[in-house]
Amino acid sequence: MNIQLLYKPSYSIAKVNLSSGESIKAEAGALMSMSSHIQIQTAKAQQGGLFKSLKAAFLGGESFWMNTFTAPQAGEVLLAPTLPGDVEKLDLNGTVFVQSSSFLAADPKIDIDTKFQGLKGFFSGESLFFLKLSGNGPLVISSYGGIEVLDVEGEFIVDTGHIVAFEEGLQYEITKFGGWKSFFLGGEGFVAKFKGKGRLWIQSRNVPSLGSWFREELPPKKQ
């Protein structure tokens, strides 16, 4: 499998060249184009009983239906994220946590599970849920805006809307930004305090801020 990242950094896509018998698993709706002989199989991202299915559907905030593209002979698949931004390829060897909206594609051998980060995530209004990806192989993540890669050792604070992914060596807790005055009037909301040692991927834009901007710009409803 060979993965090329095209049109970086603003409107990136992933071009996946598959050899005979190879497959790539991608989020539902990511397909841009593909060779005519590529086969598609649609299935839930998780297996293992009713509880895991409910966990994925309700805690993850996603449908978690994914498409697996298989090449009976050599071919290509082009994958595009929903939001305009960057795409990065990770050669996974272990475990990484990815914001659910930032997952684009992965080797089918990589195990995908959800990690519920706690009830505080509901108050942030940002659907802060992570996919836990474990195994070995290529993983493709996407962002809204550009991606900044940080090597954290110690502590680091990130606005929750800017998190893309982080390695297993980092632990985090969700807390409000500053005091209550800053929280309600400063426009920041919740942040994640990371502790430990590992790599952290963040994005230069965040979707909640975009949604707030649109709501402010829309004309008021007529009574």
mmCIF file with all atom_site columns, C-alpha atoms in Angstrom:
data_model
loop_
_atom_site.group_PDB
_atom_site.id
_atom_site.type_symbol
_atom_site.label_atom_id
_atom_site.label_alt_id
_atom_site.label_comp_id
_atom_site.label_asym_id
_atom_site.label_entity_id
_atom_site.label_seq_id
_atom_site.pdbx_PDB_ins_code
_atom_site.Cartn_x
_atom_site.Cartn_y
_atom_site.Cartn_z
_atom_site.occupancy
_atom_site.B_iso_or_equiv
_atom_site.pdbx_formal_charge
_atom_site.auth_seq_id
_atom_site.auth_comp_id
_atom_site.auth_asym_id
_atom_site.auth_atom_id
_atom_site.pdbx_PDB_model_num
ATOM 1   C CA . MET A 1 1   ? 0.000   0.000  0.000   1.00 0.00 ? 1   MET A CA 1
ATOM 2   C CA . ASN A 1 2   ? 1.297   3.429  -0.949  1.00 0.00 ? 2   ASN A CA 1
ATOM 3   C CA . ILE A 1 3   ? -0.386  6.590  0.355   1.00 0.00 ? 3   ILE A CA 1
ATOM 4   C CA . GLN A 1 4   ? 0.277   9.986  -1.214  1.00 0.00 ? 4   GLN A CA 1
ATOM 5   C CA . LEU A 1 5   ? -0.974  13.217 0.334   1.00 0.00 ? 5   LEU A CA 1
ATOM 6   C CA . LEU A 1 6   ? -2.024  15.724 -2.321  1.00 0.00 ? 6   LEU A CA 1
ATOM 7   C CA . TYR A 1 7   ? -2.909  19.462 -2.331  1.00 0.00 ? 7   TYR A CA 1
ATOM 8   C CA . LYS A 1 8   ? -1.376  20.119 1.097   1.00 0.00 ? 8   LYS A CA 1
ATOM 9   C CA . PRO A 1 9   ? -1.894  21.996 3.313   1.00 0.00 ? 9   PRO A CA 1
ATOM 10  C CA . SER A 1 10  ? -5.293  23.627 2.692   1.00 0.00 ? 10  SER A CA 1
ATOM 11  C CA . TYR A 1 11  ? -7.501  21.154 0.818   1.00 0.00 ? 11  TYR A CA 1
ATOM 12  C CA . SER A 1 12  ? -5.600  17.917 1.266   1.00 0.00 ? 12  SER A CA 1
ATOM 13  C CA . ILE A 1 13  ? -6.683  14.483 0.075   1.00 0.00 ? 13  ILE A CA 1
ATOM 14  C CA . ALA A 1 14  ? -5.157  11.003 0.347   1.00 0.00 ? 14  ALA A CA 1
ATOM 15  C CA . LYS A 1 15  ? -4.389  8.987  -2.787  1.00 0.00 ? 15  LYS A CA 1
ATOM 16  C CA . VAL A 1 16  ? -4.144  5.317  -1.821  1.00 0.00 ? 16  VAL A CA 1
ATOM 17  C CA . ASN A 1 17  ? -2.483  2.976  -4.315  1.00 0.00 ? 17  ASN A CA 1
ATOM 18  C CA . LEU A 1 18  ? -3.414  -0.624 -3.518  1.00 0.00 ? 18  LEU A CA 1
ATOM 19  C CA . SER A 1 19  ? -1.622  -3.710 -4.768  1.00 0.00 ? 19  SER A CA 1
ATOM 20  C CA . SER A 1 20  ? -3.571  -6.856 -5.608  1.00 0.00 ? 20  SER A CA 1
ATOM 21  C CA . GLY A 1 21  ? -5.369  -8.120 -2.491  1.00 0.00 ? 21  GLY A CA 1
ATOM 22  C CA . GLU A 1 22  ? -4.721  -5.017 -0.377  1.00 0.00 ? 22  GLU A CA 1
ATOM 23  C CA . SER A 1 23  ? -7.424  -3.027 1.449   1.00 0.00 ? 23  SER A CA 1
ATOM 24  C CA . ILE A 1 24  ? -7.933  0.353  3.126   1.00 0.00 ? 24  ILE A CA 1
ATOM 25  C CA . LYS A 1 25  ? -10.623 1.182  5.701   1.00 0.00 ? 25  LYS A CA 1
ATOM 26  C CA . ALA A 1 26  ? -12.100 4.703  5.575   1.00 0.00 ? 26  ALA A CA 1
ATOM 27  C CA . GLU A 1 27  ? -14.772 6.753  7.294   1.00 0.00 ? 27  GLU A CA 1
ATOM 28  C CA . ALA A 1 28  ? -18.177 6.721  5.616   1.00 0.00 ? 28  ALA A CA 1
ATOM 29  C CA . GLY A 1 29  ? -18.481 9.482  3.019   1.00 0.00 ? 29  GLY A CA 1
ATOM 30  C CA . ALA A 1 30  ? -14.726 9.888  2.473   1.00 0.00 ? 30  ALA A CA 1
ATOM 31  C CA . LEU A 1 31  ? -14.666 8.428  -1.054  1.00 0.00 ? 31  LEU A CA 1
ATOM 32  C CA . MET A 1 32  ? -13.706 10.914 -3.752  1.00 0.00 ? 32  MET A CA 1
ATOM 33  C CA . SER A 1 33  ? -12.985 8.478  -6.608  1.00 0.00 ? 33  SER A CA 1
ATOM 34  C CA . MET A 1 34  ? -11.626 4.988  -7.231  1.00 0.00 ? 34  MET A CA 1
ATOM 35  C CA . SER A 1 35  ? -10.642 2.481  -9.893  1.00 0.00 ? 35  SER A CA 1
ATOM 36  C CA . SER A 1 36  ? -13.708 0.754  -11.344 1.00 0.00 ? 36  SER A CA 1
ATOM 37  C CA . HIS A 1 37  ? -12.727 -2.728 -10.175 1.00 0.00 ? 37  HIS A CA 1
ATOM 38  C CA . ILE A 1 38  ? -12.269 -1.785 -6.492  1.00 0.00 ? 38  ILE A CA 1
ATOM 39  C CA . GLN A 1 39  ? -14.651 -3.700 -4.225  1.00 0.00 ? 39  GLN A CA 1
ATOM 40  C CA . ILE A 1 40  ? -16.438 -2.032 -1.284  1.00 0.00 ? 40  ILE A CA 1
ATOM 41  C CA . GLN A 1 41  ? -17.661 -3.591 1.935   1.00 0.00 ? 41  GLN A CA 1
ATOM 42  C CA . THR A 1 42  ? -19.594 -1.534 4.491   1.00 0.00 ? 42  THR A CA 1
ATOM 43  C CA . ALA A 1 43  ? -19.572 -2.540 8.158   1.00 0.00 ? 43  ALA A CA 1
ATOM 44  C CA . LYS A 1 44  ? -19.515 -1.123 11.661  1.00 0.00 ? 44  LYS A CA 1
ATOM 45  C CA . ALA A 1 45  ? -16.121 -0.029 12.899  1.00 0.00 ? 45  ALA A CA 1
ATOM 46  C CA . GLN A 1 46  ? -16.489 -2.132 16.036  1.00 0.00 ? 46  GLN A CA 1
ATOM 47  C CA . GLN A 1 47  ? -17.493 -5.698 16.626  1.00 0.00 ? 47  GLN A CA 1
ATOM 48  C CA . GLY A 1 48  ? -18.045 -7.478 19.906  1.00 0.00 ? 48  GLY A CA 1
ATOM 49  C CA . GLY A 1 49  ? -21.639 -7.320 20.996  1.00 0.00 ? 49  GLY A CA 1
ATOM 50  C CA . LEU A 1 50  ? -24.482 -4.942 21.716  1.00 0.00 ? 50  LEU A CA 1
ATOM 51  C CA . PHE A 1 51  ? -22.675 -2.860 24.340  1.00 0.00 ? 51  PHE A CA 1
ATOM 52  C CA . LYS A 1 52  ? -19.821 -1.922 22.025  1.00 0.00 ? 52  LYS A CA 1
ATOM 53  C CA . SER A 1 53  ? -22.264 -1.021 19.255  1.00 0.00 ? 53  SER A CA 1
ATOM 54  C CA . LEU A 1 54  ? -24.226 1.239  21.595  1.00 0.00 ? 54  LEU A CA 1
ATOM 55  C CA . LYS A 1 55  ? -21.000 2.709  22.921  1.00 0.00 ? 55  LYS A CA 1
ATOM 56  C CA . ALA A 1 56  ? -19.887 3.628  19.418  1.00 0.00 ? 56  ALA A CA 1
ATOM 57  C CA . ALA A 1 57  ? -23.243 5.012  18.316  1.00 0.00 ? 57  ALA A CA 1
ATOM 58  C CA . PHE A 1 58  ? -24.087 7.115  21.352  1.00 0.00 ? 58  PHE A CA 1
ATOM 59  C CA . LEU A 1 59  ? -20.841 7.948  23.146  1.00 0.00 ? 59  LEU A CA 1
ATOM 60  C CA . GLY A 1 60  ? -18.771 8.447  20.043  1.00 0.00 ? 60  GLY A CA 1
ATOM 61  C CA . GLY A 1 61  ? -21.298 10.737 18.399  1.00 0.00 ? 61  GLY A CA 1
ATOM 62  C CA . GLU A 1 62  ? -20.673 9.032  15.047  1.00 0.00 ? 62  GLU A CA 1
ATOM 63  C CA . SER A 1 63  ? -22.415 6.348  13.044  1.00 0.00 ? 63  SER A CA 1
ATOM 64  C CA . PHE A 1 64  ? -19.128 4.394  12.944  1.00 0.00 ? 64  PHE A CA 1
ATOM 65  C CA . TRP A 1 65  ? -20.094 2.730  9.718   1.00 0.00 ? 65  TRP A CA 1
ATOM 66  C CA . MET A 1 66  ? -16.954 2.423  7.641   1.00 0.00 ? 66  MET A CA 1
ATOM 67  C CA . ASN A 1 67  ? -16.151 1.358  4.112   1.00 0.00 ? 67  ASN A CA 1
ATOM 68  C CA . THR A 1 68  ? -13.374 -1.098 3.331   1.00 0.00 ? 68  THR A CA 1
ATOM 69  C CA . PHE A 1 69  ? -11.974 -0.776 -0.190  1.00 0.00 ? 69  PHE A CA 1
ATOM 70  C CA . THR A 1 70  ? -10.276 -3.916 -1.559  1.00 0.00 ? 70  THR A CA 1
ATOM 71  C CA . ALA A 1 71  ? -8.324  -4.227 -4.798  1.00 0.00 ? 71  ALA A CA 1
ATOM 72  C CA . PRO A 1 72  ? -8.627  -7.619 -6.549  1.00 0.00 ? 72  PRO A CA 1
ATOM 73  C CA . GLN A 1 73  ? -5.923  -6.195 -8.806  1.00 0.00 ? 73  GLN A CA 1
ATOM 74  C CA . ALA A 1 74  ? -3.802  -3.065 -8.465  1.00 0.00 ? 74  ALA A CA 1
ATOM 75  C CA . GLY A 1 75  ? -5.866  0.122  -8.280  1.00 0.00 ? 75  GLY A CA 1
ATOM 76  C CA . GLU A 1 76  ? -6.292  3.449  -6.500  1.00 0.00 ? 76  GLU A CA 1
ATOM 77  C CA . VAL A 1 77  ? -8.723  5.106  -4.097  1.00 0.00 ? 77  VAL A CA 1
ATOM 78  C CA . LEU A 1 78  ? -8.875  8.869  -3.475  1.00 0.00 ? 78  LEU A CA 1
ATOM 79  C CA . LEU A 1 79  ? -10.170 9.885  -0.034  1.00 0.00 ? 79  LEU A CA 1
ATOM 80  C CA . ALA A 1 80  ? -11.185 13.387 1.075   1.00 0.00 ? 80  ALA A CA 1
ATOM 81  C CA . PRO A 1 81  ? -12.137 14.653 4.552   1.00 0.00 ? 81  PRO A CA 1
ATOM 82  C CA . THR A 1 82  ? -15.361 16.584 5.126   1.00 0.00 ? 82  THR A CA 1
ATOM 83  C CA . LEU A 1 83  ? -13.750 19.823 6.301   1.00 0.00 ? 83  LEU A CA 1
ATOM 84  C CA . PRO A 1 84  ? -11.167 21.937 4.438   1.00 0.00 ? 84  PRO A CA 1
ATOM 85  C CA . GLY A 1 85  ? -7.763  21.453 5.979   1.00 0.00 ? 85  GLY A CA 1
ATOM 86  C CA . ASP A 1 86  ? -4.723  19.235 6.134   1.00 0.00 ? 86  ASP A CA 1
ATOM 87  C CA . VAL A 1 87  ? -4.156  15.481 6.089   1.00 0.00 ? 87  VAL A CA 1
ATOM 88  C CA . GLU A 1 88  ? -1.306  13.594 7.774   1.00 0.00 ? 88  GLU A CA 1
ATOM 89  C CA . LYS A 1 89  ? -0.137  9.988  7.464   1.00 0.00 ? 89  LYS A CA 1
ATOM 90  C CA . LEU A 1 90  ? 1.024   8.233  10.628  1.00 0.00 ? 90  LEU A CA 1
ATOM 91  C CA . ASP A 1 91  ? 2.935   4.955  10.625  1.00 0.00 ? 91  ASP A CA 1
ATOM 92  C CA . LEU A 1 92  ? 1.213   3.553  13.671  1.00 0.00 ? 92  LEU A CA 1
ATOM 93  C CA . ASN A 1 93  ? 3.141   1.211  15.938  1.00 0.00 ? 93  ASN A CA 1
ATOM 94  C CA . GLY A 1 94  ? 1.208   1.068  19.185  1.00 0.00 ? 94  GLY A CA 1
ATOM 95  C CA . THR A 1 95  ? -1.776  3.169  20.259  1.00 0.00 ? 95  THR A CA 1
ATOM 96  C CA . VAL A 1 96  ? -2.972  6.666  19.417  1.00 0.00 ? 96  VAL A CA 1
ATOM 97  C CA . PHE A 1 97  ? -6.197  8.492  20.284  1.00 0.00 ? 97  PHE A CA 1
ATOM 98  C CA . VAL A 1 98  ? -7.862  10.445 17.473  1.00 0.00 ? 98  VAL A CA 1
ATOM 99  C CA . GLN A 1 99  ? -10.699 12.954 17.747  1.00 0.00 ? 99  GLN A CA 1
ATOM 100 C CA . SER A 1 100 ? -13.609 11.119 16.098  1.00 0.00 ? 100 SER A CA 1
ATOM 101 C CA . SER A 1 101 ? -14.091 13.790 13.401  1.00 0.00 ? 101 SER A CA 1
ATOM 102 C CA . SER A 1 102 ? -10.368 13.636 12.484  1.00 0.00 ? 102 SER A CA 1
ATOM 103 C CA . PHE A 1 103 ? -10.209 9.965  11.491  1.00 0.00 ? 103 PHE A CA 1
ATOM 104 C CA . LEU A 1 104 ? -9.956  9.505  7.720   1.00 0.00 ? 104 LEU A CA 1
ATOM 105 C CA . ALA A 1 105 ? -8.546  6.052  6.946   1.00 0.00 ? 105 ALA A CA 1
ATOM 106 C CA . ALA A 1 106 ? -6.444  3.189  8.283   1.00 0.00 ? 106 ALA A CA 1
ATOM 107 C CA . ASP A 1 107 ? -5.027  -0.207 7.491   1.00 0.00 ? 107 ASP A CA 1
ATOM 108 C CA . PRO A 1 108 ? -7.805  -2.772 8.187   1.00 0.00 ? 108 PRO A CA 1
ATOM 109 C CA . LYS A 1 109 ? -5.492  -4.578 10.631  1.00 0.00 ? 109 LYS A CA 1
ATOM 110 C CA . ILE A 1 110 ? -5.610  -1.575 12.982  1.00 0.00 ? 110 ILE A CA 1
ATOM 111 C CA . ASP A 1 111 ? -8.137  -2.062 15.785  1.00 0.00 ? 111 ASP A CA 1
ATOM 112 C CA . ILE A 1 112 ? -10.605 0.802  16.321  1.00 0.00 ? 112 ILE A CA 1
ATOM 113 C CA . ASP A 1 113 ? -12.415 1.370  19.614  1.00 0.00 ? 113 ASP A CA 1
ATOM 114 C CA . THR A 1 114 ? -13.931 4.397  21.365  1.00 0.00 ? 114 THR A CA 1
ATOM 115 C CA . LYS A 1 115 ? -12.678 6.113  24.493  1.00 0.00 ? 115 LYS A CA 1
ATOM 116 C CA . PHE A 1 116 ? -15.305 7.995  26.476  1.00 0.00 ? 116 PHE A CA 1
ATOM 117 C CA . GLN A 1 117 ? -13.569 10.984 28.101  1.00 0.00 ? 117 GLN A CA 1
ATOM 118 C CA . GLY A 1 118 ? -16.166 11.767 30.770  1.00 0.00 ? 118 GLY A CA 1
ATOM 119 C CA . LEU A 1 119 ? -19.373 13.741 31.288  1.00 0.00 ? 119 LEU A CA 1
ATOM 120 C CA . LYS A 1 120 ? -17.570 17.082 31.269  1.00 0.00 ? 120 LYS A CA 1
ATOM 121 C CA . GLY A 1 121 ? -17.289 16.701 27.516  1.00 0.00 ? 121 GLY A CA 1
ATOM 122 C CA . PHE A 1 122 ? -21.036 17.227 27.197  1.00 0.00 ? 122 PHE A CA 1
ATOM 123 C CA . PHE A 1 123 ? -20.764 20.709 28.734  1.00 0.00 ? 123 PHE A CA 1
ATOM 124 C CA . SER A 1 124 ? -18.025 21.792 26.324  1.00 0.00 ? 124 SER A CA 1
ATOM 125 C CA . GLY A 1 125 ? -20.463 21.532 23.410  1.00 0.00 ? 125 GLY A CA 1
ATOM 126 C CA . GLU A 1 126 ? -17.683 20.124 21.247  1.00 0.00 ? 126 GLU A CA 1
ATOM 127 C CA . SER A 1 127 ? -18.475 16.386 21.061  1.00 0.00 ? 127 SER A CA 1
ATOM 128 C CA . LEU A 1 128 ? -15.101 15.551 22.545  1.00 0.00 ? 128 LEU A CA 1
ATOM 129 C CA . PHE A 1 129 ? -14.830 11.826 21.965  1.00 0.00 ? 129 PHE A CA 1
ATOM 130 C CA . PHE A 1 130 ? -11.814 9.902  20.833  1.00 0.00 ? 130 PHE A CA 1
ATOM 131 C CA . LEU A 1 131 ? -11.229 6.807  18.768  1.00 0.00 ? 131 LEU A CA 1
ATOM 132 C CA . LYS A 1 132 ? -8.607  4.484  20.200  1.00 0.00 ? 132 LYS A CA 1
ATOM 133 C CA . LEU A 1 133 ? -6.538  3.038  17.361  1.00 0.00 ? 133 LEU A CA 1
ATOM 134 C CA . SER A 1 134 ? -4.107  0.231  18.143  1.00 0.00 ? 134 SER A CA 1
ATOM 135 C CA . GLY A 1 135 ? -1.828  -1.893 16.026  1.00 0.00 ? 135 GLY A CA 1
ATOM 136 C CA . ASN A 1 136 ? 0.692   -1.529 13.233  1.00 0.00 ? 136 ASN A CA 1
ATOM 137 C CA . GLY A 1 137 ? 0.200   0.084  9.848   1.00 0.00 ? 137 GLY A CA 1
ATOM 138 C CA . PRO A 1 138 ? -0.656  3.329  8.086   1.00 0.00 ? 138 PRO A CA 1
ATOM 139 C CA . LEU A 1 139 ? -3.210  5.697  9.632   1.00 0.00 ? 139 LEU A CA 1
ATOM 140 C CA . VAL A 1 140 ? -4.494  8.877  7.965   1.00 0.00 ? 140 VAL A CA 1
ATOM 141 C CA . ILE A 1 141 ? -5.871  11.732 10.062  1.00 0.00 ? 141 ILE A CA 1
ATOM 142 C CA . SER A 1 142 ? -7.405  15.041 8.954   1.00 0.00 ? 142 SER A CA 1
ATOM 143 C CA . SER A 1 143 ? -7.904  18.491 10.428  1.00 0.00 ? 143 SER A CA 1
ATOM 144 C CA . TYR A 1 144 ? -9.928  21.654 10.062  1.00 0.00 ? 144 TYR A CA 1
ATOM 145 C CA . GLY A 1 145 ? -7.160  24.059 9.124   1.00 0.00 ? 145 GLY A CA 1
ATOM 146 C CA . GLY A 1 146 ? -3.462  23.246 9.405   1.00 0.00 ? 146 GLY A CA 1
ATOM 147 C CA . ILE A 1 147 ? -1.886  20.612 11.638  1.00 0.00 ? 147 ILE A CA 1
ATOM 148 C CA . GLU A 1 148 ? 0.774   21.447 14.221  1.00 0.00 ? 148 GLU A CA 1
ATOM 149 C CA . VAL A 1 149 ? 2.750   18.545 15.702  1.00 0.00 ? 149 VAL A CA 1
ATOM 150 C CA . LEU A 1 150 ? 3.960   18.995 19.282  1.00 0.00 ? 150 LEU A CA 1
ATOM 151 C CA . ASP A 1 151 ? 6.329   16.789 21.278  1.00 0.00 ? 151 ASP A CA 1
ATOM 152 C CA . VAL A 1 152 ? 5.054   17.167 24.836  1.00 0.00 ? 152 VAL A CA 1
ATOM 153 C CA . GLU A 1 153 ? 7.106   16.366 27.916  1.00 0.00 ? 153 GLU A CA 1
ATOM 154 C CA . GLY A 1 154 ? 5.513   17.503 31.138  1.00 0.00 ? 154 GLY A CA 1
ATOM 155 C CA . GLU A 1 155 ? 2.307   19.538 30.859  1.00 0.00 ? 155 GLU A CA 1
ATOM 156 C CA . PHE A 1 156 ? 0.567   21.322 28.002  1.00 0.00 ? 156 PHE A CA 1
ATOM 157 C CA . ILE A 1 157 ? -2.859  22.975 27.622  1.00 0.00 ? 157 ILE A CA 1
ATOM 158 C CA . VAL A 1 158 ? -4.974  22.847 24.458  1.00 0.00 ? 158 VAL A CA 1
ATOM 159 C CA . ASP A 1 159 ? -8.416  24.233 23.706  1.00 0.00 ? 159 ASP A CA 1
ATOM 160 C CA . THR A 1 160 ? -10.620 21.178 23.261  1.00 0.00 ? 160 THR A CA 1
ATOM 161 C CA . GLY A 1 161 ? -11.799 22.300 19.817  1.00 0.00 ? 161 GLY A CA 1
ATOM 162 C CA . HIS A 1 162 ? -8.225  22.169 18.488  1.00 0.00 ? 162 HIS A CA 1
ATOM 163 C CA . ILE A 1 163 ? -7.324  18.584 19.440  1.00 0.00 ? 163 ILE A CA 1
ATOM 164 C CA . VAL A 1 164 ? -6.699  16.206 16.526  1.00 0.00 ? 164 VAL A CA 1
ATOM 165 C CA . ALA A 1 165 ? -4.829  13.272 18.076  1.00 0.00 ? 165 ALA A CA 1
ATOM 166 C CA . PHE A 1 166 ? -2.369  12.278 20.805  1.00 0.00 ? 166 PHE A CA 1
ATOM 167 C CA . GLU A 1 167 ? -0.181  9.335  21.720  1.00 0.00 ? 167 GLU A CA 1
ATOM 168 C CA . GLU A 1 168 ? -0.910  6.876  24.513  1.00 0.00 ? 168 GLU A CA 1
ATOM 169 C CA . GLY A 1 169 ? 1.867   8.308  26.694  1.00 0.00 ? 169 GLY A CA 1
ATOM 170 C CA . LEU A 1 170 ? -0.211  11.442 27.321  1.00 0.00 ? 170 LEU A CA 1
ATOM 171 C CA . GLN A 1 171 ? -2.988  11.623 29.901  1.00 0.00 ? 171 GLN A CA 1
ATOM 172 C CA . TYR A 1 172 ? -5.498  14.484 30.011  1.00 0.00 ? 172 TYR A CA 1
ATOM 173 C CA . GLU A 1 173 ? -8.259  16.090 32.008  1.00 0.00 ? 173 GLU A CA 1
ATOM 174 C CA . ILE A 1 174 ? -10.953 18.507 30.835  1.00 0.00 ? 174 ILE A CA 1
ATOM 175 C CA . THR A 1 175 ? -11.330 21.756 32.766  1.00 0.00 ? 175 THR A CA 1
ATOM 176 C CA . LYS A 1 176 ? -12.680 25.265 32.261  1.00 0.00 ? 176 LYS A CA 1
ATOM 177 C CA . PHE A 1 177 ? -10.429 28.015 30.957  1.00 0.00 ? 177 PHE A CA 1
ATOM 178 C CA . GLY A 1 178 ? -9.248  30.296 33.792  1.00 0.00 ? 178 GLY A CA 1
ATOM 179 C CA . GLY A 1 179 ? -11.789 31.533 36.318  1.00 0.00 ? 179 GLY A CA 1
ATOM 180 C CA . TRP A 1 180 ? -15.534 31.769 35.869  1.00 0.00 ? 180 TRP A CA 1
ATOM 181 C CA . LYS A 1 181 ? -15.255 35.289 34.428  1.00 0.00 ? 181 LYS A CA 1
ATOM 182 C CA . SER A 1 182 ? -12.872 34.070 31.735  1.00 0.00 ? 182 SER A CA 1
ATOM 183 C CA . PHE A 1 183 ? -15.044 31.021 31.169  1.00 0.00 ? 183 PHE A CA 1
ATOM 184 C CA . PHE A 1 184 ? -18.260 32.965 30.492  1.00 0.00 ? 184 PHE A CA 1
ATOM 185 C CA . LEU A 1 185 ? -16.865 36.209 29.047  1.00 0.00 ? 185 LEU A CA 1
ATOM 186 C CA . GLY A 1 186 ? -13.503 35.278 27.565  1.00 0.00 ? 186 GLY A CA 1
ATOM 187 C CA . GLY A 1 187 ? -14.907 33.102 24.780  1.00 0.00 ? 187 GLY A CA 1
ATOM 188 C CA . GLU A 1 188 ? -12.618 30.151 25.531  1.00 0.00 ? 188 GLU A CA 1
ATOM 189 C CA . GLY A 1 189 ? -14.781 27.510 27.231  1.00 0.00 ? 189 GLY A CA 1
ATOM 190 C CA . PHE A 1 190 ? -13.064 24.207 28.076  1.00 0.00 ? 190 PHE A CA 1
ATOM 191 C CA . VAL A 1 191 ? -9.445  23.160 27.684  1.00 0.00 ? 191 VAL A CA 1
ATOM 192 C CA . ALA A 1 192 ? -7.606  19.854 27.934  1.00 0.00 ? 192 ALA A CA 1
ATOM 193 C CA . LYS A 1 193 ? -4.636  19.650 30.297  1.00 0.00 ? 193 LYS A CA 1
ATOM 194 C CA . PHE A 1 194 ? -2.205  17.053 28.958  1.00 0.00 ? 194 PHE A CA 1
ATOM 195 C CA . LYS A 1 195 ? 0.419   15.441 31.177  1.00 0.00 ? 195 LYS A CA 1
ATOM 196 C CA . GLY A 1 196 ? 3.164   12.975 30.359  1.00 0.00 ? 196 GLY A CA 1
ATOM 197 C CA . LYS A 1 197 ? 5.388   12.375 27.368  1.00 0.00 ? 197 LYS A CA 1
ATOM 198 C CA . GLY A 1 198 ? 4.239   11.884 23.802  1.00 0.00 ? 198 GLY A CA 1
ATOM 199 C CA . ARG A 1 199 ? 3.265   13.453 20.520  1.00 0.00 ? 199 ARG A CA 1
ATOM 200 C CA . LEU A 1 200 ? 0.223   15.709 20.205  1.00 0.00 ? 200 LEU A CA 1
ATOM 201 C CA . TRP A 1 201 ? -1.445  16.832 16.959  1.00 0.00 ? 201 TRP A CA 1
ATOM 202 C CA . ILE A 1 202 ? -3.547  20.021 17.029  1.00 0.00 ? 202 ILE A CA 1
ATOM 203 C CA . GLN A 1 203 ? -5.443  21.965 14.352  1.00 0.00 ? 203 GLN A CA 1
ATOM 204 C CA . SER A 1 204 ? -5.306  25.684 13.582  1.00 0.00 ? 204 SER A CA 1
ATOM 205 C CA . ARG A 1 205 ? -9.097  26.106 13.399  1.00 0.00 ? 205 ARG A CA 1
ATOM 206 C CA . ASN A 1 206 ? -12.006 24.647 15.363  1.00 0.00 ? 206 ASN A CA 1
ATOM 207 C CA . VAL A 1 207 ? -15.499 23.721 14.273  1.00 0.00 ? 207 VAL A CA 1
ATOM 208 C CA . PRO A 1 208 ? -17.447 25.112 17.295  1.00 0.00 ? 208 PRO A CA 1
ATOM 209 C CA . SER A 1 209 ? -16.051 28.589 16.622  1.00 0.00 ? 209 SER A CA 1
ATOM 210 C CA . LEU A 1 210 ? -17.109 28.295 12.985  1.00 0.00 ? 210 LEU A CA 1
ATOM 211 C CA . GLY A 1 211 ? -20.606 27.284 14.052  1.00 0.00 ? 211 GLY A CA 1
ATOM 212 C CA . SER A 1 212 ? -20.819 30.237 16.445  1.00 0.00 ? 212 SER A CA 1
ATOM 213 C CA . TRP A 1 213 ? -19.726 32.616 13.696  1.00 0.00 ? 213 TRP A CA 1
ATOM 214 C CA . PHE A 1 214 ? -22.427 31.319 11.333  1.00 0.00 ? 214 PHE A CA 1
ATOM 215 C CA . ARG A 1 215 ? -25.094 31.644 14.029  1.00 0.00 ? 215 ARG A CA 1
ATOM 216 C CA . GLU A 1 216 ? -24.107 35.272 14.635  1.00 0.00 ? 216 GLU A CA 1
ATOM 217 C CA . GLU A 1 217 ? -24.147 36.090 10.915  1.00 0.00 ? 217 GLU A CA 1
ATOM 218 C CA . LEU A 1 218 ? -27.504 34.519 10.155  1.00 0.00 ? 218 LEU A CA 1
ATOM 219 C CA . PRO A 1 219 ? -30.398 36.961 10.001  1.00 0.00 ? 219 PRO A CA 1
ATOM 220 C CA . PRO A 1 220 ? -32.837 36.742 12.930  1.00 0.00 ? 220 PRO A CA 1
ATOM 221 C CA . LYS A 1 221 ? -35.957 34.705 12.432  1.00 0.00 ? 221 LYS A CA 1
ATOM 222 C CA . LYS A 1 222 ? -39.051 36.656 11.546  1.00 0.00 ? 222 LYS A CA 1
ATOM 223 C CA . GLN A 1 223 ? -41.749 36.559 14.199  1.00 0.00 ? 223 GLN A CA 1
#
